[in-house]
Coordinates of C-alpha atoms and ligand atoms in Angstrom, one line a residue:
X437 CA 105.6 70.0 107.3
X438 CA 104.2 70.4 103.9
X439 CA 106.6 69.0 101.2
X440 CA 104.8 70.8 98.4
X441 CA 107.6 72.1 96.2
X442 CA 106.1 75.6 95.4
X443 CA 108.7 78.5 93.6
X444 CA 111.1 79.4 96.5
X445 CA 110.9 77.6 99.5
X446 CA 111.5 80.5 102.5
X447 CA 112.5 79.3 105.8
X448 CA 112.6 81.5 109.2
X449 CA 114.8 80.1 112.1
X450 CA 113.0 82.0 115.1
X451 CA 109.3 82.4 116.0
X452 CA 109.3 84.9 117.7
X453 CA 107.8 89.1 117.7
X454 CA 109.7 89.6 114.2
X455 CA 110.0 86.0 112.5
X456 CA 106.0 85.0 113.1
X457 CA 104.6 88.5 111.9
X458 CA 107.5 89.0 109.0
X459 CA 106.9 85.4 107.5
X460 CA 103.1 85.8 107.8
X461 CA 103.2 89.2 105.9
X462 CA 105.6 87.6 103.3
X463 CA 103.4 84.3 103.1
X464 CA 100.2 86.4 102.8
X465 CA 101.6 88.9 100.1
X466 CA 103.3 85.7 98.0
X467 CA 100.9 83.0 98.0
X468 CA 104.0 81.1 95.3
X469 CA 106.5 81.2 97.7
X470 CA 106.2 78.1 100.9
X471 CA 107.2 80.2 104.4
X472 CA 107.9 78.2 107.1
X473 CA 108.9 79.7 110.4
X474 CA 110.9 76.9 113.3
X475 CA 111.6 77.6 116.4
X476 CA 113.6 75.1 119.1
X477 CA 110.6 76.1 121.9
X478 CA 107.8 73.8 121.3
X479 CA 105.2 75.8 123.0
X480 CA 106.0 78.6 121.1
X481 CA 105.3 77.1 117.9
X482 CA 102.0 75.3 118.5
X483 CA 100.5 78.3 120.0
X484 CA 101.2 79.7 116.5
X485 CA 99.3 76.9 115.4
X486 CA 96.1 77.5 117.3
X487 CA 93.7 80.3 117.7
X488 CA 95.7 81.6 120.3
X489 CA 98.8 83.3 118.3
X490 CA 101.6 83.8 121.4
X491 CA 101.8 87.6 120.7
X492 CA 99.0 89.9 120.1
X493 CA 99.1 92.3 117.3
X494 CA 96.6 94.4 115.5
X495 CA 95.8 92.9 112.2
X496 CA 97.8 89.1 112.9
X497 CA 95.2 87.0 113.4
X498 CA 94.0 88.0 109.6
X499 CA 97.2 87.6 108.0
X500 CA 98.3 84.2 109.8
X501 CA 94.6 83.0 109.3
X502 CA 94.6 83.5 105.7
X503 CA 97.8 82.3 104.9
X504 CA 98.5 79.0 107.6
X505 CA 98.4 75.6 106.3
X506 CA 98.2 77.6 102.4
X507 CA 101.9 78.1 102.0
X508 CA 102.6 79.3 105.7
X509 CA 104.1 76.8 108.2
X510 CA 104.8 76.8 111.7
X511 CA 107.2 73.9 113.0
X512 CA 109.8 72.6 115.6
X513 CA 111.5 70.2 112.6
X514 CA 114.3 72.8 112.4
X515 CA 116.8 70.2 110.2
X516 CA 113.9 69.6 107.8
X517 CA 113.2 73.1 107.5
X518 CA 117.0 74.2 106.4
X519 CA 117.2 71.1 103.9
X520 CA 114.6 72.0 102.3
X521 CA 115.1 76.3 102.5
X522 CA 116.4 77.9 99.4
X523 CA 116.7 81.4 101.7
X524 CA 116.9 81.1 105.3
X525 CA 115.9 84.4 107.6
X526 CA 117.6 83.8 110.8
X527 CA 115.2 86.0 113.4
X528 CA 116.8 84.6 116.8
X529 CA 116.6 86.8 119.8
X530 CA 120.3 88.8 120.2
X531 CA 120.0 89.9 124.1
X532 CA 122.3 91.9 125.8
X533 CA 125.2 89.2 126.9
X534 CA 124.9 89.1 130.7
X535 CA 128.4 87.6 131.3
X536 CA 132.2 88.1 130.8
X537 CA 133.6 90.4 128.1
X538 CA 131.3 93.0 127.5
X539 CA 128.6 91.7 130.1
X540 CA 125.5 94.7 130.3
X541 CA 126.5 96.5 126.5
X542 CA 127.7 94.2 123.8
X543 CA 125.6 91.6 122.0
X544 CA 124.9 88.3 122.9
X545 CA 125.4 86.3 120.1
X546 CA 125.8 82.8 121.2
X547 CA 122.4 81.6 119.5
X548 CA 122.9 83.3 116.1
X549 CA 126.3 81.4 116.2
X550 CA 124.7 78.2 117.3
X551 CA 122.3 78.9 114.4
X552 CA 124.9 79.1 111.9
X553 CA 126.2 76.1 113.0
X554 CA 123.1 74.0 112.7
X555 CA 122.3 75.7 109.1
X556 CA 126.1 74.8 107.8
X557 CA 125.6 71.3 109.6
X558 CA 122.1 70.0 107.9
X559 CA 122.5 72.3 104.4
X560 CA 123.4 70.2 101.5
X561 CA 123.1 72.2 98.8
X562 CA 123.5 76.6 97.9
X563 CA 121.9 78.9 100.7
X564 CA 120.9 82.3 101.1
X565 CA 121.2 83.1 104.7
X566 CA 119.8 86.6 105.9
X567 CA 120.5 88.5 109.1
X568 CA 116.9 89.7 110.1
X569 CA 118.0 89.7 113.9
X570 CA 119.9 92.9 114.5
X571 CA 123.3 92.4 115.1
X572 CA 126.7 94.3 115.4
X573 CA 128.2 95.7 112.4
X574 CA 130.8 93.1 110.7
X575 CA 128.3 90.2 112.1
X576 CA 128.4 89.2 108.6
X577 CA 131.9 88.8 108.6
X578 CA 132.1 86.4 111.4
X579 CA 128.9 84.0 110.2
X580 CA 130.7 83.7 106.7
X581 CA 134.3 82.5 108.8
X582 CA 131.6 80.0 110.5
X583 CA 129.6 79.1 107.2
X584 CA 132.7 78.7 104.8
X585 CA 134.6 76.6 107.9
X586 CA 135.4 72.7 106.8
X587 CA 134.6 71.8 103.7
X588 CA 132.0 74.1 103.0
X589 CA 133.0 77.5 101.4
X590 CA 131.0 79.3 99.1
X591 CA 128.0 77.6 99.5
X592 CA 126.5 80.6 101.5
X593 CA 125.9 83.8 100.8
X594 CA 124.9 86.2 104.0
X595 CA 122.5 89.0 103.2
X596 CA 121.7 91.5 106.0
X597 CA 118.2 92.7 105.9
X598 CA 117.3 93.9 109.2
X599 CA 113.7 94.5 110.6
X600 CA 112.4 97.8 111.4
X601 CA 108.8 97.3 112.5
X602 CA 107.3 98.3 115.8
X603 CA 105.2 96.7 118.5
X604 CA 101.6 97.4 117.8
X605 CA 102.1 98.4 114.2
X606 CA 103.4 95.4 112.8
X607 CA 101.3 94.4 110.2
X608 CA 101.0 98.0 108.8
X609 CA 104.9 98.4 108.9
X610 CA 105.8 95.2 107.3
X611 CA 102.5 95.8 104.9
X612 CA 103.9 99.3 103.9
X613 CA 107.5 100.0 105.1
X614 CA 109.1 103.2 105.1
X615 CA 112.0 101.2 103.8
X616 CA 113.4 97.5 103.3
X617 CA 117.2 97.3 103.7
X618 CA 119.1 95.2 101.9
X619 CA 122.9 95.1 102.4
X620 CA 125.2 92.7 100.6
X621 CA 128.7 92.3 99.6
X622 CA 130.3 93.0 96.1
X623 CA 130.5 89.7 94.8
X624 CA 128.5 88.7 91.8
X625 CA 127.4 85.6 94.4
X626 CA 126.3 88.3 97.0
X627 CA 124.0 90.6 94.4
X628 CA 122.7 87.4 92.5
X629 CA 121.4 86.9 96.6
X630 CA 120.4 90.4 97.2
X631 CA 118.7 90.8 93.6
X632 CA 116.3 87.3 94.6
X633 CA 115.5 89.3 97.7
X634 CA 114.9 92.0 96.4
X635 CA 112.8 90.5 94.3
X636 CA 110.7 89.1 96.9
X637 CA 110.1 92.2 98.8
X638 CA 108.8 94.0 95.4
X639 CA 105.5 92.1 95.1
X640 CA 104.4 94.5 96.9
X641 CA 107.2 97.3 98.5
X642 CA 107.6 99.9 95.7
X643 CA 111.3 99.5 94.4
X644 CA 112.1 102.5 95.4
X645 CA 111.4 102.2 99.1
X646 CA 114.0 98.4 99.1
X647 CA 117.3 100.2 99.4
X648 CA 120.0 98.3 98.7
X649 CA 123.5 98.9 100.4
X650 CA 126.7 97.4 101.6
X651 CA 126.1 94.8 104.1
X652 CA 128.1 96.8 106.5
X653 CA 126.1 99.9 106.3
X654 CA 122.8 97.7 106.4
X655 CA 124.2 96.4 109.9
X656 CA 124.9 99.5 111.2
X657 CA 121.8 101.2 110.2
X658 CA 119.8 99.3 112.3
X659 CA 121.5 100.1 115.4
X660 CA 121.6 103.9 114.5
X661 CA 118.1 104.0 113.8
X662 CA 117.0 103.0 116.7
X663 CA 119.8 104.9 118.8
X664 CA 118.2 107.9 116.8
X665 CA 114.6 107.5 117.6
X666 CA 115.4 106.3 121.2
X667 CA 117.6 110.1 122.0
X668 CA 114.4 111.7 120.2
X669 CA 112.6 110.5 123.7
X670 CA 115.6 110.8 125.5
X671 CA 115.5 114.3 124.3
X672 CA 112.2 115.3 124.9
X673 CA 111.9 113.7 128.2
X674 CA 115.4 115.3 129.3
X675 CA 113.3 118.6 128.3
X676 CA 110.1 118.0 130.7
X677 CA 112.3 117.8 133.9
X678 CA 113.0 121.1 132.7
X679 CA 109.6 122.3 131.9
X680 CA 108.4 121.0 135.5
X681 CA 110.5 123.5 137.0
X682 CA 109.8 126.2 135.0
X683 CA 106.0 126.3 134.1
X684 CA 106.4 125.3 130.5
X685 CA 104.3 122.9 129.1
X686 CA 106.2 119.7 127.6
X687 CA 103.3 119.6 124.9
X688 CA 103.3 122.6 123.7
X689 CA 107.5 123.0 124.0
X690 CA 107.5 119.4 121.3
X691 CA 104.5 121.1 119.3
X692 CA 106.8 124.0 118.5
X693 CA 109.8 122.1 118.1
X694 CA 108.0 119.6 116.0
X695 CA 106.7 121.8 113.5
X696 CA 109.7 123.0 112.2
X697 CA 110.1 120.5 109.2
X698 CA 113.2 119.6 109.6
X699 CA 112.5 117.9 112.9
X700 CA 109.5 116.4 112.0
X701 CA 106.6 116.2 115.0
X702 CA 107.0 112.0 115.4
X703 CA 108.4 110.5 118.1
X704 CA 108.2 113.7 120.4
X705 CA 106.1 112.6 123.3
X706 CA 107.1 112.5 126.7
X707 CA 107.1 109.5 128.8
X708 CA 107.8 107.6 131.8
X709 CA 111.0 106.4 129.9
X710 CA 111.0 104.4 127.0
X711 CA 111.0 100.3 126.9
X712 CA 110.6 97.4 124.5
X713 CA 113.7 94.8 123.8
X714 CA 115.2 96.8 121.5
X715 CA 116.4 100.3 122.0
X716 CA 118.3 99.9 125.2
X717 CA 120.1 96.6 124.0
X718 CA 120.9 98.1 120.6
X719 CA 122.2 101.5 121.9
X720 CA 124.7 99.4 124.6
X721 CA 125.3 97.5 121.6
X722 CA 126.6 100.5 119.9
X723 CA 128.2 102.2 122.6
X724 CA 130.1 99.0 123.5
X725 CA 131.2 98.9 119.3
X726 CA 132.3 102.8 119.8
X727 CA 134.4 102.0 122.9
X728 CA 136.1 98.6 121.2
X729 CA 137.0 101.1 118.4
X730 CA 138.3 103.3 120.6
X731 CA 136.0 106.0 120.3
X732 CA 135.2 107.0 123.4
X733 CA 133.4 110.5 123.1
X734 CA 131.1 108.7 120.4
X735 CA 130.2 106.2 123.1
X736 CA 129.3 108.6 126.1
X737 CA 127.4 110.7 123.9
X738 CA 124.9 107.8 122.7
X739 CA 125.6 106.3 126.7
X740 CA 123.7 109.4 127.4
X741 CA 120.4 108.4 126.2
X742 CA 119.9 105.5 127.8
X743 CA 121.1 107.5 131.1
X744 CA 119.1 110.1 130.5
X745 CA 115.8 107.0 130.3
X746 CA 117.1 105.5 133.7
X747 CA 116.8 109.1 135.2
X748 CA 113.5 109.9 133.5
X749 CA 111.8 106.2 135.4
X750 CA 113.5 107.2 138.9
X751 CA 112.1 110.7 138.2
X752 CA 109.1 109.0 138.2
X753 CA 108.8 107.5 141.5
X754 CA 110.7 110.0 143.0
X755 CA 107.8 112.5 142.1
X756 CA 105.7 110.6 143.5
X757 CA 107.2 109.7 146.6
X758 CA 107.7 113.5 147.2
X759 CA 104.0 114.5 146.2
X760 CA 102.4 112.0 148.1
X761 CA 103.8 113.6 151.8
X762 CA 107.2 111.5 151.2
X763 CA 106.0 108.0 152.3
X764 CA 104.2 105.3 150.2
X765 CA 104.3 102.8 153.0
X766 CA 100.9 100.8 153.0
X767 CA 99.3 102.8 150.2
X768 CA 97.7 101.3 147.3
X769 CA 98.5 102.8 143.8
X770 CA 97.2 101.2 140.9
X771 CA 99.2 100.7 137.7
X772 CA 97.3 101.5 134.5
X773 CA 99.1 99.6 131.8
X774 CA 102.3 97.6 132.4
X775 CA 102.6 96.9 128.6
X776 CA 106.3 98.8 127.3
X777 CA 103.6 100.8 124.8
X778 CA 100.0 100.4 123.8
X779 CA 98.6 97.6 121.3
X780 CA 100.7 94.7 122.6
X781 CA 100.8 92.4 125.5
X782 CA 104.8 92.3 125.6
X783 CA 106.5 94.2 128.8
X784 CA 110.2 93.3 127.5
X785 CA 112.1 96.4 129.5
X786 CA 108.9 98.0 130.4
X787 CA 109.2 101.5 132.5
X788 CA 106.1 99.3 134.2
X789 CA 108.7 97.0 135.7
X790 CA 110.9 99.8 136.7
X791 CA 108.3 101.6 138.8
X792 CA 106.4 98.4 140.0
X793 CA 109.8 97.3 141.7
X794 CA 110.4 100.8 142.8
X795 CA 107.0 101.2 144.7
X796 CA 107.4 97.8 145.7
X797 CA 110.6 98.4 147.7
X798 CA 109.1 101.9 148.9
X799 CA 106.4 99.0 150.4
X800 CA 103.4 100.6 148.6
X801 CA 100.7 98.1 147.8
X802 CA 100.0 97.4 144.1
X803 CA 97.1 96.5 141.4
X804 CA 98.3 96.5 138.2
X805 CA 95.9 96.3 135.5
X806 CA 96.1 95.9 131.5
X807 CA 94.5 94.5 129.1
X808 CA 96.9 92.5 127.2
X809 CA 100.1 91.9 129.1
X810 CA 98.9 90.6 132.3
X811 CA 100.4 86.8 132.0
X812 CA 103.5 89.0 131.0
X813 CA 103.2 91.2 134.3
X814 CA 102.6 88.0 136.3
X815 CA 106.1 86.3 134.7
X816 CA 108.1 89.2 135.0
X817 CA 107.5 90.7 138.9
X818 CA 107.4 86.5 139.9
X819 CA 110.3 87.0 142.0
X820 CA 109.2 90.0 143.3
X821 CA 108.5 89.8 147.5
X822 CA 105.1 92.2 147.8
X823 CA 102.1 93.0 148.0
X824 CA 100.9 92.9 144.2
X825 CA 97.8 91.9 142.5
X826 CA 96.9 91.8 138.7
X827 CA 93.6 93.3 138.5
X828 CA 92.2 93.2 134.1
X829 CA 89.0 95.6 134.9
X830 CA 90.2 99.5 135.2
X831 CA 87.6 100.3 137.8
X832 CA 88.0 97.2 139.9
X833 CA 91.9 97.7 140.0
X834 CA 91.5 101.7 140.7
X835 CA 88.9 100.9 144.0
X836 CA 90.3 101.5 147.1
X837 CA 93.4 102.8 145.5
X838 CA 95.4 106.2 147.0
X839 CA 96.9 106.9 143.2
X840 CA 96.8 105.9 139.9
X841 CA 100.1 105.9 137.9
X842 CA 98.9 105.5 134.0
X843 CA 102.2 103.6 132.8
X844 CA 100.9 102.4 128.8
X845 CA 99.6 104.7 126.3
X846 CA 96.2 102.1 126.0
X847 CA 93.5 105.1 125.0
X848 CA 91.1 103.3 126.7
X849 CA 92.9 105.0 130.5
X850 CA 91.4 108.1 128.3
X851 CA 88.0 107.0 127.9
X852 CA 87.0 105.8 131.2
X853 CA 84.6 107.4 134.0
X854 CA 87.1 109.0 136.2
X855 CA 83.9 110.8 137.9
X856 CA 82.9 106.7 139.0
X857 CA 86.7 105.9 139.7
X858 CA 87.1 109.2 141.9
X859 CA 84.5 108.2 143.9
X860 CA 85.8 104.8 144.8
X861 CA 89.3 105.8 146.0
X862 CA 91.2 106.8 149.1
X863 CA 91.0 110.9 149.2
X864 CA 93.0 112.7 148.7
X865 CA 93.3 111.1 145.5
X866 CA 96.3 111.6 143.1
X867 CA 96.9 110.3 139.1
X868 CA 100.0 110.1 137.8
X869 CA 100.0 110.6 133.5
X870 CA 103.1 109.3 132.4
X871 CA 102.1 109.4 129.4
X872 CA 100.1 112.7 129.2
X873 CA 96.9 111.0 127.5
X874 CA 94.4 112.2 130.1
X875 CA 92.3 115.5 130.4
X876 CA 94.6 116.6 133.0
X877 CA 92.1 120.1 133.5
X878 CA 89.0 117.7 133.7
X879 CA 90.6 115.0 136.5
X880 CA 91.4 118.2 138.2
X881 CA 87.7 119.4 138.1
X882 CA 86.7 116.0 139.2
X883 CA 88.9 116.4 142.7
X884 CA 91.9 114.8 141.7
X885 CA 95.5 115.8 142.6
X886 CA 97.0 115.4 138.7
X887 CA 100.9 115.4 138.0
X888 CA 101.5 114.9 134.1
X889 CA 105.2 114.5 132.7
X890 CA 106.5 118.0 132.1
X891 CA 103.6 120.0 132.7
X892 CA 102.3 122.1 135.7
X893 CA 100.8 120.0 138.5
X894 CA 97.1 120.5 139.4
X895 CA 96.4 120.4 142.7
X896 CA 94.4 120.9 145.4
X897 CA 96.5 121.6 148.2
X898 CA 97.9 125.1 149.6
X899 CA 101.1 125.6 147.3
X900 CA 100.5 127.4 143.8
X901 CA 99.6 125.6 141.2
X902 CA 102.8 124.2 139.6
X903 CA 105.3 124.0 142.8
X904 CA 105.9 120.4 143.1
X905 CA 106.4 119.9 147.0
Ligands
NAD218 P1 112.0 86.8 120.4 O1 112.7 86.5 121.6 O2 110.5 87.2 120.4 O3 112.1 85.6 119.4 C1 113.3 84.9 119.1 C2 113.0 83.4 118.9 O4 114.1 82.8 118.5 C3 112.5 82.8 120.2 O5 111.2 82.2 120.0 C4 113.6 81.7 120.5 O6 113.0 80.5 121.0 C5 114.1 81.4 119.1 N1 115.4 80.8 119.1 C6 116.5 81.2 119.8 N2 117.6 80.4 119.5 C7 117.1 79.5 118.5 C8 117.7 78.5 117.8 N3 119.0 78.2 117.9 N4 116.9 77.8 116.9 C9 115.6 78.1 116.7 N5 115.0 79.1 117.4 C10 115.7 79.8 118.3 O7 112.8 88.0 119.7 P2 112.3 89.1 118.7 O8 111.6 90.2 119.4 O9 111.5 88.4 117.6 O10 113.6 89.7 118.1 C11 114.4 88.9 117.2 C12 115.5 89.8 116.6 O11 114.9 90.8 115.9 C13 116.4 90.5 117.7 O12 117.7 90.6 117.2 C14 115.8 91.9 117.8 O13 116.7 92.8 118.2 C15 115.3 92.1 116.4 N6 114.2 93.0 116.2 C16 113.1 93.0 117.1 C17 112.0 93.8 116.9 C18 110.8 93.8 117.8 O14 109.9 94.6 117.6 N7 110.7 92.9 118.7 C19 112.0 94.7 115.8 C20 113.1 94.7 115.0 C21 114.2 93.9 115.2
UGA219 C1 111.3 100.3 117.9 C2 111.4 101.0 116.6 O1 110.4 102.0 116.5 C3 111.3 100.1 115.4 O2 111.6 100.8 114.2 C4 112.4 99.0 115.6 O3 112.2 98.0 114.6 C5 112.1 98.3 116.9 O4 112.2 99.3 118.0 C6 113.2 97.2 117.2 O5 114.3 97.3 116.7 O6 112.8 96.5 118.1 P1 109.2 99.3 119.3 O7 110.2 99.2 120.4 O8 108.4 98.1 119.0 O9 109.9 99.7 118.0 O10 108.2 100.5 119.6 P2 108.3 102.1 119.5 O11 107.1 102.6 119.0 O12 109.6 102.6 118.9 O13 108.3 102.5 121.1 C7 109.5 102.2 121.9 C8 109.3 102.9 123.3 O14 109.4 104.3 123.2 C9 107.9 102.6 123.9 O15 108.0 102.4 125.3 C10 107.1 103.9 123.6 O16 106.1 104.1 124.5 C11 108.2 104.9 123.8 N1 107.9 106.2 123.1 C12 107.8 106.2 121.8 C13 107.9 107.4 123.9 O17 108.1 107.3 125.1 N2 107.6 108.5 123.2 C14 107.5 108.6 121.9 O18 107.3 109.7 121.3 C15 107.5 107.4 121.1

């Protein structure tokens, strides 16, 4: 590790989706300040040391390039790292806890707590310690009971500052944020803390887009953001089982809706059901909150999303169990995309996984192809028994195949010769868009049998066009 004393020495306990790209934007945008970002899995950090960064991102290659071995550090040396730290991120992953008390909804928290351990254990001097994992409201509370236990009180001060950057946009996010939130308690200790943050984030976030707020509100307003964007799909996707029955068109119904202004027209696509880590832990997060405060209504209404995206993935399957004459024993269908959404690699709660495992136990054959999250696909359906193989080149993957199911919003599945792939597969020949990217009138022309996600079907058979068998 370089001991060059620069500034403000920044440390980052986690390496992963959000500590590697935050500390790289933050090293790139304040060449004074040293970042370094430690993680306890070895492997993790040394492929952040090489060309081969451990998650793919539009844009990261630039900003680590630029920045590692200047004032950006990647390291296992996780003692050194908090000895030396004047503010410590702590970006550790926060899963859903799988066991005991509130096992499939509340947090898990056991490695933030091990964390806080570690930091109060090897600090020896004033720290600033900031939540950037997202965490239950009154988190804070808890890691200060931890920090100030023994003989150590007051010598930390927690900040919450949680992360709100998506998959695929990462750079830009951190690069320009809608908004940085900073919560912190009253004391003049806690906005000394939250004014040196602050301070960091404005060499080059306006000041008025770094909102500061009490460090409950901060907590909370991570979950609900994402509890909010999540029902927006959960919404719209409730909406196009309706539209399939009635001859609406899912597009056009969000179009409309979307252009009123105080809905905005963002996040109104329809899908095979959302995925990524994040919005189905934090939502179970904040249900399981509602129901320990004894708000029950509160908690079935946000439950409801997260039903409403398990129902929208078996809808899925079960369309195209019913489409394709009701058995898909023996035929092939080739996944297009098992990545949770375009421009990343990472499948964490992918609807991919959902519907592989579903066609898998209907005893279809599969070929799943994508361009980035293969080694992901291959980890994550390793205990699967089946008939699966991982397939990078579109056209290879779609020969021979009896349907295509288009899983990840890549617009490349837009842009391919579908008048080539036709001719390669088993007739008749079905696609199914769950993400509604394709020329659905085109495949149509072409010969295909085309089922979007809340839209008329397009077939070839006797029915109308429309009446989903
Ligand atoms: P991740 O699993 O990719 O990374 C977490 C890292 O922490 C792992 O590399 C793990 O080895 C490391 N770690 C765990 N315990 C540790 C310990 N005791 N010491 C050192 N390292 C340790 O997770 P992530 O996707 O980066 O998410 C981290 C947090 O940020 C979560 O709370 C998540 O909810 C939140 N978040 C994620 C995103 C996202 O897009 N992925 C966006 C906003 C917020
Ligand atoms: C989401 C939030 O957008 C971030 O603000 C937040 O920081 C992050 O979760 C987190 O806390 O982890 P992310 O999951 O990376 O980011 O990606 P999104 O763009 O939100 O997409 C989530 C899922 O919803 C994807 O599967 C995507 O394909 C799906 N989606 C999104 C739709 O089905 N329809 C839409 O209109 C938009």
């Amino acid at each position: 590790m370089n001991s060059v004393r620069r500034n403000m020495n920044i440390l980052c306990i986690g390496a992963g989706y959000v500590g590697g790209p935050t500390m790289a934007v933050i090293a790139a945008k304040c060449p004074d300040i040293q970042v370094t970002v430690v993680d306890i899995n070895p492997d993790r950090i040394s492929r952040w040391n090489s060309d081969h960064l451990p998650i793919y991102e539009p844009g990261l290659d630039e900003v680590v390039r630029a920045a590692r071995g200047r004032n950006l550090f990647f390291s296992t040396d996780i003692e050194a790292g908090i000895h030396d730290a004047d503010i410590i991120f702590v970006s550790v992953n926060t899963p859903t806890k799988m066991f005991g008390t509130g096992a499939g909804m509340a947090a898990d928290l056991q490695y933030w707590e091990k964390t806080a351990r570690q930091i109060r254990e090897c600090a020896d001097a004033p720290k600033i310690i900031v939540e950037k994992s997202t965490l239950p409201v009154k988190t804070a509370q808890a890691m200060k009971r931890i920090f100030d236990a023994g003989n150590h009180q007051n010598r930390f001060t927690v900040l919450s500052n949680p992360e709100f950057l998506a998959e695929g946009s990462a750079v830009r996010d951190l690069e320009n944020p809608d908004r940085v939130l900073i919560g912190s308690d009253a004391s003049p200790a806690g906005i000394q803390a939250r004014d040196r943050l602050v301070d960091v984030y404005a060499r080059w976030v306006p000041r008025n887009r770094i909102l500061t707020t009490n460090i409950w509100s901060s907590e909370l307003s991570k979950l609900v953001s994402n509890a909010f964007l999540a029902q927006r799909i959960s919404s719209v996707n409730a909406i196009s089982a309706l539209c399939e029955k009635t001859d609406a068109d899912i597009s056009e119904v969000a179009r409309a809706v979307g252009m009123d202004s105080r809905l905005g027209s963002r996040f109104l696509n329809a899908s095979v059901g959302f995925g990524g880590s994040c919005f189905k832990k934090d939502i179970l997060n904040l249900v399981y909150l509602c129901r320990y405060y004894g708000l029950e209504e509160v908690a079935d209404y946000w439950e409801g999303v997260v039903r409403i995206n398990e129902y929208q993935k078996e809808r899925f399957v079960v369309n195209m169990l019913g489409t394709m004459f009701h058995t898909l024993s023996g035929k092939r269908i080739c996944l297009f995309g098992f990545a949770f959404k375009a421009d990343t690699g990472d499948t964490r709660e992918s609807p991919g996984i959902f519907v592989a495992k579903r066609l898998i136990e209907e005893q279809a054959e599969l070929v799943i192809s994508d361009p980035k999250a293969l080694e992901n696909a291959r980890r994550d359906l390793a205990d699967v028994q089946g008939n699966i193989r991982y397939v990078e080149d579109p056209y290879e993957a779609a020969s021979g195949a009896d349907a295509i199911a288009l899983i990840t919003e890549w617009p490349q599945y837009a842009a391919l010769d579908y008048d080539r792939i036709f001719r390669t597969m088993v007739q008749p020949a079905f696609i199914f868009d769950g993400r509604n990217i394709l020329d659905h009138q085109r495949l149509h022309g072409i010969g295909f049998n085309v089922f979007p996600i809340g839209k008329p079907a397009l077939t070839h058979f006797h029915e109308a066009p429309g009446i989903r068998p």
